[in-house]
XYZ file of C-alpha atoms in Angstrom:
406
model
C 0.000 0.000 0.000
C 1.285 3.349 -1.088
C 1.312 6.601 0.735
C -1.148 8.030 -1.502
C -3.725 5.597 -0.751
C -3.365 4.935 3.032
C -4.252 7.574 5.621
C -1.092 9.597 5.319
C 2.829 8.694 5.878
C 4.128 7.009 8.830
C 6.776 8.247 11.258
C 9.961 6.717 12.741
C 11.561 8.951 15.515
C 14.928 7.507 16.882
C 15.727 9.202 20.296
C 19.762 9.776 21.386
C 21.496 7.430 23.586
C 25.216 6.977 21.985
C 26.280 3.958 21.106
C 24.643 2.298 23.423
C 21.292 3.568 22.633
C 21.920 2.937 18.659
C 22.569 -0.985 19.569
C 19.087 -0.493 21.510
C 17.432 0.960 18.872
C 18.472 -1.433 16.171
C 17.770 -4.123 18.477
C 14.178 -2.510 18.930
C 14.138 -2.485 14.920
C 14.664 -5.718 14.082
C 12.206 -6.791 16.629
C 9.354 -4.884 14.798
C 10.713 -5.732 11.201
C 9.994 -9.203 12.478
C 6.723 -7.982 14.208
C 5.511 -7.157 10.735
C 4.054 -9.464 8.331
C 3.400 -9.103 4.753
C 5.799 -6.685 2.564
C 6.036 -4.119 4.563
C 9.266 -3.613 6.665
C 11.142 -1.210 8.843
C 12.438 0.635 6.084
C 9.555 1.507 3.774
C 8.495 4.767 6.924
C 7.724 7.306 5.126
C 9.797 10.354 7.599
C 12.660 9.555 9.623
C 13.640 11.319 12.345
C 16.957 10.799 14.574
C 18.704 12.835 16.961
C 22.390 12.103 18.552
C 22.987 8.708 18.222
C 19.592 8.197 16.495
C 20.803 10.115 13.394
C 22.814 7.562 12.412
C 20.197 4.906 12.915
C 17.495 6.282 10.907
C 20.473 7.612 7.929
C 20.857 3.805 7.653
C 17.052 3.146 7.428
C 16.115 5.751 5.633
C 19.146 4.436 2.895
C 17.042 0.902 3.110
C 19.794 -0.772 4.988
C 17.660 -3.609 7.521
C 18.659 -3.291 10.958
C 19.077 -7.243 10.754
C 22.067 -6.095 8.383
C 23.008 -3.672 10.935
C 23.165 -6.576 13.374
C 24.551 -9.523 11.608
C 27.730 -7.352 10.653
C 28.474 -6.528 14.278
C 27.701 -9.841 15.906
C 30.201 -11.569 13.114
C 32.690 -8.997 13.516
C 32.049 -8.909 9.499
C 34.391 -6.928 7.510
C 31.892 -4.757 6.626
C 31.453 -0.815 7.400
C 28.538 -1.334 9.070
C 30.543 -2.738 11.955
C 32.124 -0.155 12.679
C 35.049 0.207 15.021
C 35.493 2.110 18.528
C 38.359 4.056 16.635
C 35.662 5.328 14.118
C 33.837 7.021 16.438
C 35.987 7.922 19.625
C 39.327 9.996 19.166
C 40.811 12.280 21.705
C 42.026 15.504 19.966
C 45.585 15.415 21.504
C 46.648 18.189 19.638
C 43.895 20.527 20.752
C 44.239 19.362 24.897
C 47.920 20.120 24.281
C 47.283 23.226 22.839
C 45.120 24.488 25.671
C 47.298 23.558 27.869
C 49.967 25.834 26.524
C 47.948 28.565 26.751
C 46.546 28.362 30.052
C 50.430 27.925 31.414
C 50.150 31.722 29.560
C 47.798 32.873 31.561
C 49.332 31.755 35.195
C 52.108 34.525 35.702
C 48.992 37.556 34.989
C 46.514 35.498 37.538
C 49.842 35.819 39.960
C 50.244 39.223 39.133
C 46.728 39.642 39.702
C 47.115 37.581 43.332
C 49.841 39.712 44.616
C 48.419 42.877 43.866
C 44.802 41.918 45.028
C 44.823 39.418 47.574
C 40.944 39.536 48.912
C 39.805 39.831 45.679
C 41.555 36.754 44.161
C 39.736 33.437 44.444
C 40.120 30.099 43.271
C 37.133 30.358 41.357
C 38.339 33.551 39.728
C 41.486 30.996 38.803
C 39.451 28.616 37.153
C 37.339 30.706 35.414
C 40.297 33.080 33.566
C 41.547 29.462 32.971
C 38.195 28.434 31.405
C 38.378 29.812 28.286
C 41.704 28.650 27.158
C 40.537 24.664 27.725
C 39.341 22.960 24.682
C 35.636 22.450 23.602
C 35.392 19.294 24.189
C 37.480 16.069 24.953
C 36.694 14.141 21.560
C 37.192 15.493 18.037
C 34.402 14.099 15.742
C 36.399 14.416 12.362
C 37.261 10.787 11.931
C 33.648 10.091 13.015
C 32.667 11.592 10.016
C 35.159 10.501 7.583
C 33.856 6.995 8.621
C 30.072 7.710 7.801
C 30.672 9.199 4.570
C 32.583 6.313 3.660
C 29.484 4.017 5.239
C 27.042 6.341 3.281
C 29.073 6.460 0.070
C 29.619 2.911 -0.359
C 27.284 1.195 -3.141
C 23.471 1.541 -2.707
C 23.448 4.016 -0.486
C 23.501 8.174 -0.870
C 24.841 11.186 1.452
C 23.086 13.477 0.245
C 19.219 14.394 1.902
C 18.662 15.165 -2.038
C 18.805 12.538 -3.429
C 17.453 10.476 -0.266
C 13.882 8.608 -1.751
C 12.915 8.673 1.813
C 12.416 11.723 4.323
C 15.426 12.217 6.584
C 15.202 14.847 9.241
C 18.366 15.248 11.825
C 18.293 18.490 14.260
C 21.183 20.258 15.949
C 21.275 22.885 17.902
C 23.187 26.045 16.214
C 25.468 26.745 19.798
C 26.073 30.697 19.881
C 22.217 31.340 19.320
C 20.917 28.534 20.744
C 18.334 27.911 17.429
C 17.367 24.360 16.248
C 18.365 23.835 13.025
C 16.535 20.602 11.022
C 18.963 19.397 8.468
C 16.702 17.883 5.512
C 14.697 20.832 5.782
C 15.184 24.067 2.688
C 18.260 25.471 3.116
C 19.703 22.629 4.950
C 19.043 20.460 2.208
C 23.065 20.697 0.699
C 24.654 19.584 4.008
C 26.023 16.258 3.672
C 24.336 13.868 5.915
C 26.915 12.165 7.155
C 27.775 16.026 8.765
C 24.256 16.040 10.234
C 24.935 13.289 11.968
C 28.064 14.102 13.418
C 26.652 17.867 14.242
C 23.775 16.442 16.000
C 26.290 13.543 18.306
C 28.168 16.374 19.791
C 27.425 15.659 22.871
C 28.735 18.713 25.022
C 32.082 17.935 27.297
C 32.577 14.713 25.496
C 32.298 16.180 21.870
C 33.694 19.076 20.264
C 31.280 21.246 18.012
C 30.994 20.739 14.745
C 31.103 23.675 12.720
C 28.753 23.721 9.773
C 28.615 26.698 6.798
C 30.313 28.627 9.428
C 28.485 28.030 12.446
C 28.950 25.638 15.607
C 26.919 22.686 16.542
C 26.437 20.512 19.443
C 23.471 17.449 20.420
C 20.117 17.819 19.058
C 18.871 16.051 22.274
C 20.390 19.150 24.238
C 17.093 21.233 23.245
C 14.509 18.207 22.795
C 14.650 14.451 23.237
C 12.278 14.246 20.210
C 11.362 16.283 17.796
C 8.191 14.862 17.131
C 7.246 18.290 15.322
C 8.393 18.283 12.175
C 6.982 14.450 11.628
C 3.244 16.337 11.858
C 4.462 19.369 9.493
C 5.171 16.851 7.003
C 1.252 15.619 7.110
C 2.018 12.444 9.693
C -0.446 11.699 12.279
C 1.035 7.776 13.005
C 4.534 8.180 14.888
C 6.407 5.774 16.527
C 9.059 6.614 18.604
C 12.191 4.536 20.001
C 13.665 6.199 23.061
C 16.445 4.397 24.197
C 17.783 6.653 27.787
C 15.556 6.215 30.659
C 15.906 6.967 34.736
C 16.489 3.538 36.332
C 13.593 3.406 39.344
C 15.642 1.591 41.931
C 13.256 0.195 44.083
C 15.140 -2.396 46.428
C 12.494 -4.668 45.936
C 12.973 -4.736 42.337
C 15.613 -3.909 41.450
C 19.781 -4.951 42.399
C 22.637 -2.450 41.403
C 25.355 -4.517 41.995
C 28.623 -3.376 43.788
C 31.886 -4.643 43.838
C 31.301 -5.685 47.670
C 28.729 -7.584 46.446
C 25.608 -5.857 48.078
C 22.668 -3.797 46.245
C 23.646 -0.627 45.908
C 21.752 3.233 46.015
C 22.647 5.337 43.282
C 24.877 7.729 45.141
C 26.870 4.679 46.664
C 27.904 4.243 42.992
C 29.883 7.620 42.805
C 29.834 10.133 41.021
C 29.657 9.412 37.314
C 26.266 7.325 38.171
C 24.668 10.251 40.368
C 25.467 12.420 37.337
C 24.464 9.970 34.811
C 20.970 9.036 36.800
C 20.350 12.779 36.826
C 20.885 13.787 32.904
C 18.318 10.979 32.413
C 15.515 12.192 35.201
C 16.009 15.729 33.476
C 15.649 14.059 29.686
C 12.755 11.632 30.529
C 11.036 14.588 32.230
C 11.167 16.990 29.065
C 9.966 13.640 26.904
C 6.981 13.423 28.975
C 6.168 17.094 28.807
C 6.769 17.472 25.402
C 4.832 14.346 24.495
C 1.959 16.361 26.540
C 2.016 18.920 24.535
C 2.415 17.398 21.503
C -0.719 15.450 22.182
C -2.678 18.843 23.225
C -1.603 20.192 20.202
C -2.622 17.407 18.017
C -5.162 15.223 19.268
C -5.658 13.548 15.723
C -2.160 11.960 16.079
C -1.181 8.521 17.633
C 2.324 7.681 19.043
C 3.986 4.670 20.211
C 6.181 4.863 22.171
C 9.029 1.810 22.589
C 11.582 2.086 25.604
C 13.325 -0.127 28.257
C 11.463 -0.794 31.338
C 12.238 1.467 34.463
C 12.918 -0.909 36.841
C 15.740 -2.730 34.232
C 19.615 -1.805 35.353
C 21.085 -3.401 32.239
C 20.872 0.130 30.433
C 21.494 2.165 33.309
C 25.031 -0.009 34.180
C 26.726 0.761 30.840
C 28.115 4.128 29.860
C 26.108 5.570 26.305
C 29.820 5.554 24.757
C 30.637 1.443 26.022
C 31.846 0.287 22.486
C 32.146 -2.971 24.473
C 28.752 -3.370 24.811
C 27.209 -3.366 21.331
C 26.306 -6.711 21.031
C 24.439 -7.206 24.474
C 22.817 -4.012 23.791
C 21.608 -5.332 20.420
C 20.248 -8.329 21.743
C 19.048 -6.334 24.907
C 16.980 -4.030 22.282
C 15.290 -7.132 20.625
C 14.138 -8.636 23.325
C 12.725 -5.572 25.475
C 11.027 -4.573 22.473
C 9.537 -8.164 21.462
C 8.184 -8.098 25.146
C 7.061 -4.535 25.305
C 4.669 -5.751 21.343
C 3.868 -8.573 23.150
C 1.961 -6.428 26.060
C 0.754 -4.121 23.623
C -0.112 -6.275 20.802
C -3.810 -5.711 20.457
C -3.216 -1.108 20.382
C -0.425 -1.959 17.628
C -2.443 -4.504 15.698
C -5.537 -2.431 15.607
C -3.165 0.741 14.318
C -1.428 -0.867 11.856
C -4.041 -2.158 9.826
C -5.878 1.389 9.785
C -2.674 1.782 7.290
C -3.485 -2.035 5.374
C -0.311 -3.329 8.007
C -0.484 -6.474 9.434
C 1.469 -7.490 12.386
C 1.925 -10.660 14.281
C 3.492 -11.996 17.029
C 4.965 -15.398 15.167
C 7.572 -13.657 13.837
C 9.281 -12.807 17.184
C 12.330 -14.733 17.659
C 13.963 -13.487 21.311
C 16.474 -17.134 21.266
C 18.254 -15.647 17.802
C 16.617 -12.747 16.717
C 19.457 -12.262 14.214
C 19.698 -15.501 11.832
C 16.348 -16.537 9.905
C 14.349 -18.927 11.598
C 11.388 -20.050 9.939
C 10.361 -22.613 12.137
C 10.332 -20.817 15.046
C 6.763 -19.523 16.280
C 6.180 -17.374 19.441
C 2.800 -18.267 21.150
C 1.568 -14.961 21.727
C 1.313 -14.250 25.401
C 0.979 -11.617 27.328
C 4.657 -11.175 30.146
C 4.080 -9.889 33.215
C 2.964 -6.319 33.591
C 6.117 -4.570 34.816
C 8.147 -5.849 31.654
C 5.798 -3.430 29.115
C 8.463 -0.904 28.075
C 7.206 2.341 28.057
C 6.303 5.454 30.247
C 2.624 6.928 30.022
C 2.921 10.739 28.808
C 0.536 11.531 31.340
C 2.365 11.714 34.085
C 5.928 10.356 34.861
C 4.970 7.872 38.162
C 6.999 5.108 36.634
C 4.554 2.633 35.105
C 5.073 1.374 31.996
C 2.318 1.418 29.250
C 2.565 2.081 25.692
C 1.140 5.342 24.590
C -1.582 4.862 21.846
């Protein structure tokens, strides 16, 4: 069935979640592709939409690559671009840290100056801040990040250009110095190279350096929104489903075990400090998910989202680091299987949705023991897990449960 002659297109929004949250996502991917029955597959969306470590995920889509592709090449440590390497992604700009450092050391005999002349003024705040500004922008330079996906969006059958793209492909960033979202995909935008979307919308501030664009800086399209469920609508859509890979872990004792080296269940602050920190950037992203998903639904009451996530009281997520290169292959399996639980809870709301747009879904196709190899003789009877393993968050209020949003 054709665009033209079903309700209107359909929408794939990939949250961020760096590299861990990509593995999630195309874990979540190929557990829908093999949700879906019939021709119709993961890449034949009408819009994509990815932010951070989304962008890449829906470039790849949207360029009719299957996330089972995606998946294969990483779990056989193929040969292929697609399995891509830690050193593709990850490289500390030695030369700008060294840099820096040289012209701090510049700065320390005027602060000294400044000391000796005006002792009760002088602070060690007032150090670090005249220090500030001569530190680089961030610890990881994101040029060989992008010489690796042009070469993975060059190579034959797929395009890196949003021109010549059959599908829709929208990536935001977030233009730094005027703090303005800027939609690559969209007129005017349309010339960047999408393999420099992506990159300008994973610069994650501290970890990532800018990326400077026609002049202008970038950082992490998830800095301003988690999704940008907006321009999906503009474009006539009123069927979204969205993947959102970063959620607060709920640690309820009685549910859930963070384990420590001494061997006990942990609290979140007995983990230190990177874990406080971490637990907190994902109360403060949820929470602007759930209010913009609020609005959204205010705003247009005609539109239906899904929305796909891990459970809240799951740690597996929560214990790696987004950047864990080390991790890819548990979170790809970890993405499959959530998901293929989280349909199963929700089967009848997706089945009903789906075939308003002539899709049929079923849950026979579900293969959680090897999601990645074909398996034709493997059927799923389809029932129902337990309640807390649906995967997703109601957007009408943030208590915790999880419910898919229909």
């Amino acid at each position: 069935m054709t665009t033209e002659t079903r309700r209107g297109p359909l929408s794939l929004v990939l949250a961020g979640g760096g590299i861990t949250g990509a593995m999630y996502e195309f874990g979540a991917l190929q557990a829908l592709d093999h949700f879906f029955t019939g021709s119709f597959r993961i890449n034949d969306f009408d819009i994509f939409v990815g932010t951070s470590g989304g962008a890449v995920v829906a470039a790849l889509m949207a360029n009719n690559v299957p996330p089972g592709e995606v998946g294969r090449s990483i779990i056989h440590n193929t040969d292929s671009p697609l399995n891509f390497k830690q050193d593709d992604i990850l490289e500390i700009d030695w030369q700008e840290i060294k840099s820096s450092l040289l012209r701090a050391m510049r700065v320390v005999p005027a602060l000294f100056r400044f000391y000796r002349r005006n002792p009760k003024l002088f602070s060690v705040a007032r150090a670090i801040y005249a220090l500030e500004e001569n530190m680089p922008p961030g610890i990881y330079a994101l040029n060989k990040y992008q010489a690796y996906l042009r070469k993975l969006l060059t190579r034959p059958g797929s395009v890196n250009s949003f021109e010549e793209l059959r599908r829709e492909l929208y990536i935001p960033a977030i233009h730094l110095d005027m703090g303005d979202r800027v939609l690559f995909g969209t007129p005017g935008w349309r010339d960047v190279a999408i393999s420099d979307a992506i990159a300008a919308s994973s610069a994650l501030p501290l970890y990532f350096q800018p990326v400077t664009i026609k002049g202008l800086d970038f950082v992490d399209g998830g800095v301003a929104s988690v999704a940008h469920l907006d321009i999906a609508n503009e474009r006539g859509s009123r069927f979204l489903v969205l993947v959102n890979p970063i959620i607060p872990l709920r640690n309820n004792p009685e549910e859930v075990c963070i384990p420590t080296f001494s061997g006990h269940c942990a609290r979140i602050r007995e983990k230190g400090i990177t874990f406080v920190v971490d637990q907190t950037q994902r109360i403060s992203a949820r929470e602007k998910l759930t209010l913009g998903l609020e609005r959204f639904r205010a705003q247009h009451p005609e539109s239906r989202i899904f929305l796909i996530e891990p459970p809240w009281t799951d740690s597996f997520m929560f214990m790696e680091n987004i950047l864990n290169y080390g991790s890819r292959v548990a979170m790809l399996n970890y993405g499959y299987r959530s998901t293929a639980r989280h349909l199963r809870a929700h089967f009848d709301s997706y089945r009903q949705a789906f075939a308003a747009y002539g899709i049929d879904v079923s849950l026979e196709g579900l293969q959680e023991d090897n999601p990645w190899e074909p398996s034709p003789t493997l059927a799923v009877p389809p029932a129902a897990p337990q309640s807390e393993a649906a995967a997703a968050l109601p957007v009408s209020a943030a208590d915790g449960r999880n419910e898919t949003a229909a």
